[in-house]
Coordinates of C-alpha atoms in Angstrom, one line a residue:
Chain A
M170 CA -22.8 37.9 -1.3
G171 CA -20.6 40.6 0.1
Q172 CA -17.9 39.7 -2.3
T173 CA -20.0 40.5 -5.4
E174 CA -20.7 43.9 -4.0
E175 CA -17.1 44.6 -3.5
L176 CA -16.2 43.5 -7.0
S177 CA -19.0 45.6 -8.5
Y178 CA -17.4 48.8 -6.9
N179 CA -17.1 51.2 -9.7
S180 CA -13.9 53.2 -9.3
K181 CA -14.6 55.5 -12.2
I182 CA -17.6 56.9 -10.4
E183 CA -16.7 56.4 -6.8
G184 CA -12.9 56.9 -6.8
D185 CA -10.2 54.3 -5.9
V186 CA -11.4 53.8 -2.4
V187 CA -12.8 50.7 -0.9
L188 CA -14.3 50.9 2.6
T189 CA -14.2 47.6 4.5
T190 CA -13.0 46.1 7.7
M191 CA -9.6 44.5 8.1
D192 CA -11.2 41.2 8.9
S193 CA -13.1 41.1 5.6
A194 CA -10.1 42.2 3.6
I195 CA -7.8 39.6 5.1
N196 CA -10.5 36.9 4.9
W197 CA -11.2 37.8 1.3
M198 CA -7.6 37.4 0.3
R199 CA -7.2 34.2 2.3
K200 CA -10.3 32.4 1.1
N201 CA -9.8 33.2 -2.6
S202 CA -6.2 32.0 -2.8
L203 CA -6.2 28.7 -0.8
W204 CA -3.2 26.7 -1.8
P205 CA -4.1 23.0 -1.2
M206 CA -1.6 20.3 -0.2
P207 CA -3.1 17.3 -2.0
M208 CA -2.7 14.3 0.4
G209 CA -3.7 11.7 -2.2
L210 CA -3.8 8.3 -0.5
A211 CA -6.3 6.4 -2.5
C212 CA -9.1 6.6 -5.1
C213 CA -10.3 10.0 -3.7
A214 CA -7.1 11.4 -5.2
I215 CA -8.4 10.6 -8.7
E216 CA -11.5 12.7 -8.0
L217 CA -9.3 15.4 -6.6
M218 CA -7.4 15.4 -9.8
A219 CA -10.6 15.5 -11.7
A220 CA -11.6 18.6 -9.7
S221 CA -8.5 20.4 -10.7
C222 CA -8.9 19.7 -14.4
A223 CA -10.8 21.6 -17.0
R224 CA -14.3 20.1 -16.5
F225 CA -14.7 21.0 -12.9
D226 CA -11.9 23.5 -12.7
I227 CA -11.1 24.2 -9.1
A228 CA -9.3 27.4 -10.3
R229 CA -12.7 29.0 -10.4
F230 CA -12.4 29.2 -6.6
G231 CA -8.8 30.1 -6.4
A232 CA -7.5 26.8 -5.2
E233 CA -5.8 25.5 -8.2
V234 CA -2.2 25.9 -6.9
M235 CA -1.6 22.4 -5.6
R236 CA 1.5 22.6 -3.6
F237 CA 3.5 19.4 -3.0
S238 CA 5.4 21.2 -0.2
P239 CA 3.5 21.6 3.0
R240 CA 5.4 24.8 3.7
Q241 CA 3.7 26.5 0.8
A242 CA 0.3 25.2 1.5
D243 CA -2.6 26.3 3.8
L244 CA -5.2 23.7 3.0
L245 CA -4.6 20.0 3.6
I246 CA -6.9 17.8 1.6
V247 CA -6.7 14.3 3.1
A248 CA -8.0 12.3 0.1
G249 CA -8.1 8.7 0.8
T250 CA -7.5 5.8 3.3
V251 CA -5.1 6.7 6.1
T252 CA -3.4 3.6 7.2
Y253 CA -1.7 3.5 10.6
K254 CA 1.7 3.2 8.8
M255 CA 0.9 6.5 7.0
A256 CA -0.8 8.3 9.9
Y257 CA 2.2 10.0 11.5
A258 CA 3.4 11.0 8.0
V259 CA 0.2 12.9 7.4
K260 CA 0.4 14.5 10.8
R261 CA 4.0 15.6 10.2
I262 CA 3.0 17.2 6.9
Y263 CA 0.2 19.0 8.7
D264 CA 2.6 20.2 11.4
Q265 CA 4.9 21.6 8.7
M266 CA 2.2 23.7 7.2
P267 CA 2.3 27.4 8.2
E268 CA -0.6 29.0 10.1
P269 CA -3.4 29.7 9.3
K270 CA -4.2 26.3 7.9
W271 CA -7.4 24.2 7.3
V272 CA -8.0 20.5 6.8
I273 CA -10.6 18.8 4.6
A274 CA -11.2 15.1 5.3
M275 CA -12.3 14.0 1.8
G276 CA -14.4 10.8 1.5
A277 CA -15.5 8.1 3.9
C278 CA -12.0 6.7 4.6
A279 CA -10.4 9.9 5.7
S280 CA -13.5 10.8 7.7
S281 CA -14.2 7.6 9.6
G282 CA -12.1 4.8 8.2
G283 CA -14.9 4.1 5.7
M284 CA -15.4 0.5 4.8
Y285 CA -12.0 -0.4 6.3
R286 CA -13.1 -1.6 9.7
S287 CA -9.7 -3.3 10.1
Y288 CA -6.5 -3.6 11.9
A289 CA -4.5 -1.5 9.4
V290 CA -6.6 1.6 8.9
L291 CA -6.9 4.7 11.1
Q292 CA -10.6 5.2 11.8
G293 CA -10.7 8.8 10.8
I294 CA -8.0 11.4 10.4
D295 CA -9.7 13.5 13.0
Q296 CA -8.0 11.3 15.6
L297 CA -4.8 13.2 14.7
L298 CA -5.7 16.4 13.1
P299 CA -8.4 19.1 13.6
V300 CA -10.6 18.6 10.6
D301 CA -12.6 21.6 9.4
V302 CA -14.8 20.0 6.7
Y303 CA -15.8 16.4 6.2
I304 CA -16.9 15.3 2.7
S305 CA -19.0 12.3 2.4
G306 CA -18.9 9.9 -0.5
C307 CA -16.8 6.9 -1.6
P308 CA -15.2 8.6 -3.4
P309 CA -17.0 12.0 -3.4
R310 CA -17.7 13.6 -6.8
P311 CA -15.6 16.6 -7.7
E312 CA -18.7 18.7 -7.1
A313 CA -18.7 17.5 -3.5
L314 CA -15.1 18.5 -3.1
L315 CA -15.9 22.0 -4.6
D316 CA -18.8 22.3 -2.2
G317 CA -16.4 21.4 0.7
L318 CA -14.0 24.0 -0.5
L319 CA -16.8 26.6 -0.6
R320 CA -17.7 25.6 3.0
I321 CA -14.0 26.2 4.0
Q322 CA -14.2 29.6 2.3
G323 CA -17.4 30.3 4.3
K324 CA -15.6 29.3 7.5
I325 CA -12.6 31.5 6.6
D326 CA -15.1 34.4 5.9
A327 CA -16.5 34.2 9.4
D328 CA -13.0 34.1 11.0
P329 CA -12.0 37.0 13.3
S330 CA -8.6 37.1 11.6
L331 CA -7.5 40.5 13.0
R332 CA -8.2 39.5 16.6
R333 CA -6.4 36.3 16.0
L334 CA -3.4 38.1 14.6
K335 CA -3.3 40.6 17.5
R336 CA -3.5 37.7 20.0
A337 CA -0.6 36.0 18.2
A338 CA 1.4 39.3 18.3
Chain B
M22 CA 8.5 -30.6 -19.7
S23 CA 5.0 -31.6 -18.6
N24 CA 3.8 -31.7 -15.0
A25 CA 3.8 -35.5 -15.0
E26 CA 7.5 -35.6 -16.0
A27 CA 8.3 -32.9 -13.4
V28 CA 6.6 -34.9 -10.7
E29 CA 8.6 -38.0 -11.7
K30 CA 11.8 -35.9 -11.5
L31 CA 10.9 -34.6 -8.1
R32 CA 10.1 -38.1 -6.9
A33 CA 13.4 -39.4 -8.2
S34 CA 15.4 -36.6 -6.7
L35 CA 13.7 -36.1 -3.3
G36 CA 12.6 -39.7 -2.6
T37 CA 10.4 -40.0 0.5
K38 CA 10.3 -36.2 0.9
V39 CA 7.6 -36.1 -1.7
Q40 CA 4.7 -36.9 0.6
A41 CA 1.7 -36.9 -1.8
V42 CA 0.8 -36.0 -5.3
G43 CA -2.8 -34.8 -6.1
E44 CA -4.8 -33.8 -9.2
F45 CA -7.8 -31.5 -9.1
R46 CA -9.4 -30.0 -12.2
G47 CA -6.2 -30.4 -14.1
E48 CA -4.0 -28.8 -11.5
T49 CA -1.2 -30.8 -10.0
T50 CA -0.3 -30.4 -6.3
V51 CA 2.8 -31.9 -4.8
R52 CA 3.0 -32.1 -1.0
I53 CA 6.6 -32.1 0.2
D54 CA 8.6 -32.0 3.3
L55 CA 9.6 -28.4 3.4
S56 CA 13.2 -29.2 4.5
A57 CA 13.7 -30.2 0.8
V58 CA 12.0 -27.2 -0.8
Q59 CA 15.3 -25.5 -1.9
E60 CA 16.3 -28.7 -3.6
A61 CA 12.9 -29.0 -5.3
A62 CA 12.9 -25.4 -6.4
K63 CA 16.4 -25.7 -7.9
L64 CA 15.4 -28.8 -9.8
L65 CA 12.1 -27.2 -11.1
K66 CA 14.0 -24.1 -12.2
E67 CA 16.5 -26.3 -14.1
I68 CA 13.7 -28.2 -15.9
G69 CA 11.9 -25.2 -17.2
Y70 CA 9.7 -23.9 -14.3
R71 CA 11.5 -20.6 -14.4
T72 CA 8.8 -18.4 -12.8
L73 CA 7.8 -18.5 -9.1
L74 CA 4.4 -17.1 -9.6
D75 CA 3.3 -17.0 -6.0
L76 CA 4.5 -17.9 -2.6
T77 CA 1.9 -17.7 0.1
S78 CA 0.8 -19.2 3.4
V79 CA -2.3 -20.7 4.9
D80 CA -3.2 -20.8 8.6
H81 CA -5.0 -24.1 9.5
L82 CA -5.8 -23.1 13.0
G83 CA -6.5 -26.1 15.3
E84 CA -4.6 -28.5 13.0
E85 CA -1.1 -29.7 13.6
P86 CA 1.2 -28.7 11.9
R87 CA -0.6 -25.4 11.7
F88 CA 0.9 -23.5 8.8
E89 CA 1.0 -24.4 5.2
I90 CA 3.2 -22.7 2.6
V91 CA 2.1 -22.8 -1.0
Y92 CA 4.4 -22.3 -4.0
H93 CA 3.2 -21.9 -7.6
F94 CA 5.7 -22.5 -10.3
F95 CA 5.1 -21.7 -14.0
A96 CA 6.8 -23.1 -17.0
A97 CA 6.5 -20.7 -19.9
A98 CA 7.4 -23.3 -22.6
S99 CA 4.6 -25.8 -21.8
G100 CA 2.3 -23.2 -20.1
E101 CA 1.9 -25.5 -17.1
L102 CA 1.5 -24.6 -13.5
L103 CA 2.8 -26.8 -10.7
R104 CA 1.8 -26.3 -7.1
L105 CA 4.1 -27.3 -4.1
K106 CA 2.7 -27.4 -0.6
G107 CA 4.3 -28.1 2.7
R108 CA 3.5 -27.6 6.4
V109 CA 5.4 -25.9 9.2
T110 CA 4.7 -25.6 12.9
G111 CA 5.8 -24.2 16.2
E112 CA 5.7 -20.9 17.9
E113 CA 8.2 -19.5 15.3
P114 CA 7.4 -21.7 12.3
T115 CA 10.5 -21.7 10.1
A116 CA 11.0 -22.9 6.5
P117 CA 14.1 -22.7 4.2
S118 CA 14.2 -19.5 2.1
L119 CA 13.9 -19.6 -1.7
A120 CA 15.4 -16.2 -2.1
G121 CA 18.7 -17.7 -3.4
V122 CA 16.9 -19.6 -6.1
Y123 CA 14.2 -17.2 -7.2
A124 CA 14.8 -13.6 -6.6
T125 CA 11.1 -12.9 -6.4
A126 CA 10.9 -15.0 -3.3
N127 CA 12.6 -12.3 -1.4
W128 CA 9.6 -10.0 -1.1
Q129 CA 7.0 -12.7 -1.1
E130 CA 8.7 -14.4 1.9
R131 CA 8.9 -11.0 3.6
E132 CA 5.1 -10.8 3.1
A133 CA 4.5 -14.3 4.5
F134 CA 6.6 -13.3 7.5
D135 CA 4.9 -10.0 8.0
M136 CA 1.3 -11.3 7.7
M137 CA 1.6 -14.9 9.1
G138 CA 4.8 -14.9 11.2
I139 CA 6.6 -17.6 9.2
R140 CA 10.4 -17.3 9.4
F141 CA 12.5 -18.2 6.3
A142 CA 15.9 -19.5 7.2
G143 CA 18.6 -18.1 5.0
H144 CA 16.6 -15.1 3.8
P145 CA 19.0 -12.2 3.2
D146 CA 16.7 -9.4 4.7
L147 CA 13.7 -10.7 6.6
R148 CA 11.9 -7.5 7.6
R149 CA 8.2 -6.6 7.6
I150 CA 7.1 -5.4 4.2
L151 CA 3.5 -4.2 4.7
M152 CA 3.1 -3.4 8.4
W153 CA 5.6 -1.0 10.0
E154 CA 8.8 -1.9 11.9
G155 CA 7.9 -2.6 15.5
Y156 CA 4.4 -3.9 14.9
P157 CA 4.2 -6.8 17.3
F158 CA 1.5 -9.0 15.7
F159 CA 0.9 -11.2 12.6
P160 CA -2.5 -9.9 11.4
L161 CA -3.5 -12.7 8.9
R162 CA -3.3 -15.4 11.5
K163 CA -6.7 -16.9 12.2
D164 CA -6.6 -16.1 15.9
F165 CA -5.9 -12.4 15.2
P166 CA -9.2 -10.4 15.6
L167 CA -10.5 -8.5 12.6
E168 CA -10.6 -5.3 14.5
G169 CA -6.9 -5.5 15.3
K170 CA -5.1 -4.9 18.5
D171 CA -3.7 -1.9 20.3
S172 CA -0.1 -1.3 19.7
D173 CA 2.4 1.5 19.9
A174 CA 5.7 1.7 18.1
G175 CA 6.8 5.1 19.4
E176 CA 7.4 7.6 16.6
M177 CA 6.9 5.0 13.9
A178 CA 3.1 4.3 14.2
F179 CA 0.4 3.2 16.5
S180 CA -2.7 1.1 16.1
R181 CA -6.0 0.9 17.9
R182 CA -8.9 -1.5 17.8
A183 CA -11.5 -0.6 15.1
P184 CA -15.1 -0.3 16.3
L185 CA -17.1 -3.2 15.1
E186 CA -20.7 -2.4 16.0
G187 CA -23.0 -4.4 13.8
G188 CA -20.1 -6.7 12.9
P189 CA -18.1 -8.7 12.4
F190 CA -18.3 -8.0 8.8
V191 CA -17.4 -11.4 7.4
T192 CA -19.0 -13.4 4.6
R193 CA -21.4 -16.1 5.7
P194 CA -21.2 -19.5 4.1
A195 CA -22.8 -20.3 0.8
A196 CA -25.6 -22.3 2.4
E197 CA -26.9 -18.9 3.6
S198 CA -26.4 -17.2 0.3
G199 CA -30.1 -16.7 -0.3
E200 CA -30.4 -14.7 2.8
R201 CA -27.2 -12.9 2.3
E202 CA -27.8 -11.9 -1.3
P203 CA -31.3 -12.4 -2.7
R204 CA -30.1 -12.6 -6.3
A205 CA -27.6 -15.3 -5.5
H206 CA -28.3 -19.0 -6.4
P207 CA -30.1 -21.0 -3.7
A208 CA -27.9 -23.5 -1.9
E209 CA -29.3 -26.6 -3.7
E210 CA -28.3 -25.2 -7.0
L211 CA -24.6 -24.8 -6.0
P212 CA -22.0 -27.5 -6.6
E213 CA -21.3 -29.5 -3.5
E214 CA -17.6 -28.5 -3.0
T215 CA -18.6 -24.8 -2.6
L216 CA -20.8 -25.5 0.4

């Protein structure tokens, strides 16, 4: 991985200089300090909590700062069953998050409604939000969540951040 | 106070509004005219049935009167459970509210209103409790489809029909249990009332 090479740069021998592109630098910073907004709506939230505790330790991937304010978060983890009554609340929270932002649909319910083929449950949060990563499972194991997080990191890594920033400016 | 005594008191106080008294597996069910339910509840509360455990409703689609309200009262001193049942009907079925007698009836009646569309006369705050304000249907009625109906309550919420390919996902009767679940007991081993 490019990241290991960067970390293995030896400043004593090569001086305090790092040669890289703006894109990789920005992406490197973004992907290793994702601040998740834990949208815990059902049992998936328990696995989400487990993922942030010592055994699975989401802090290894820099995403341990769970923010309960959307304005301080850049990764929305929709963990659990989204009912129609809750749907617009989730969308409002997403809308309040600053750009750039990513969304994980964690578990069967958030991805597709899961076992709730019923009148009360939104059949997948992707009807309202642009989802980046779907995690299967009912609920998914914490390892699955960490894998989803790594995939988000991979996606951020491939992002043309600078071009996007220029376009915005 | 035992159930038998309570039933006697109910008979004495309500007269012909007690329609029937049944016993099944040690449980007593009193069918009453719901216009007297407040009176009955007050009486039961006085004689020791101080807990309203449950207030729920049943939809007997195709029968008349269509809706049945079921009350479970519990007496802590004797440990006995008494069930009261009564029917209501009409487009807007209405029963008297027990919220003034048992505070717990407040939310339970709101649930019965929300899910089954039964109105409770004299309820202090009859709003939906599970579905959102503005939802136009009563989803636990038998003629409401499992997949739901389209609705739009503006900024509050919306709902769409769920896809039911391969469905409907409902439990088949016990007579087909062998097919449904190979480890289940075959139909001839089951007691008759479950079939």
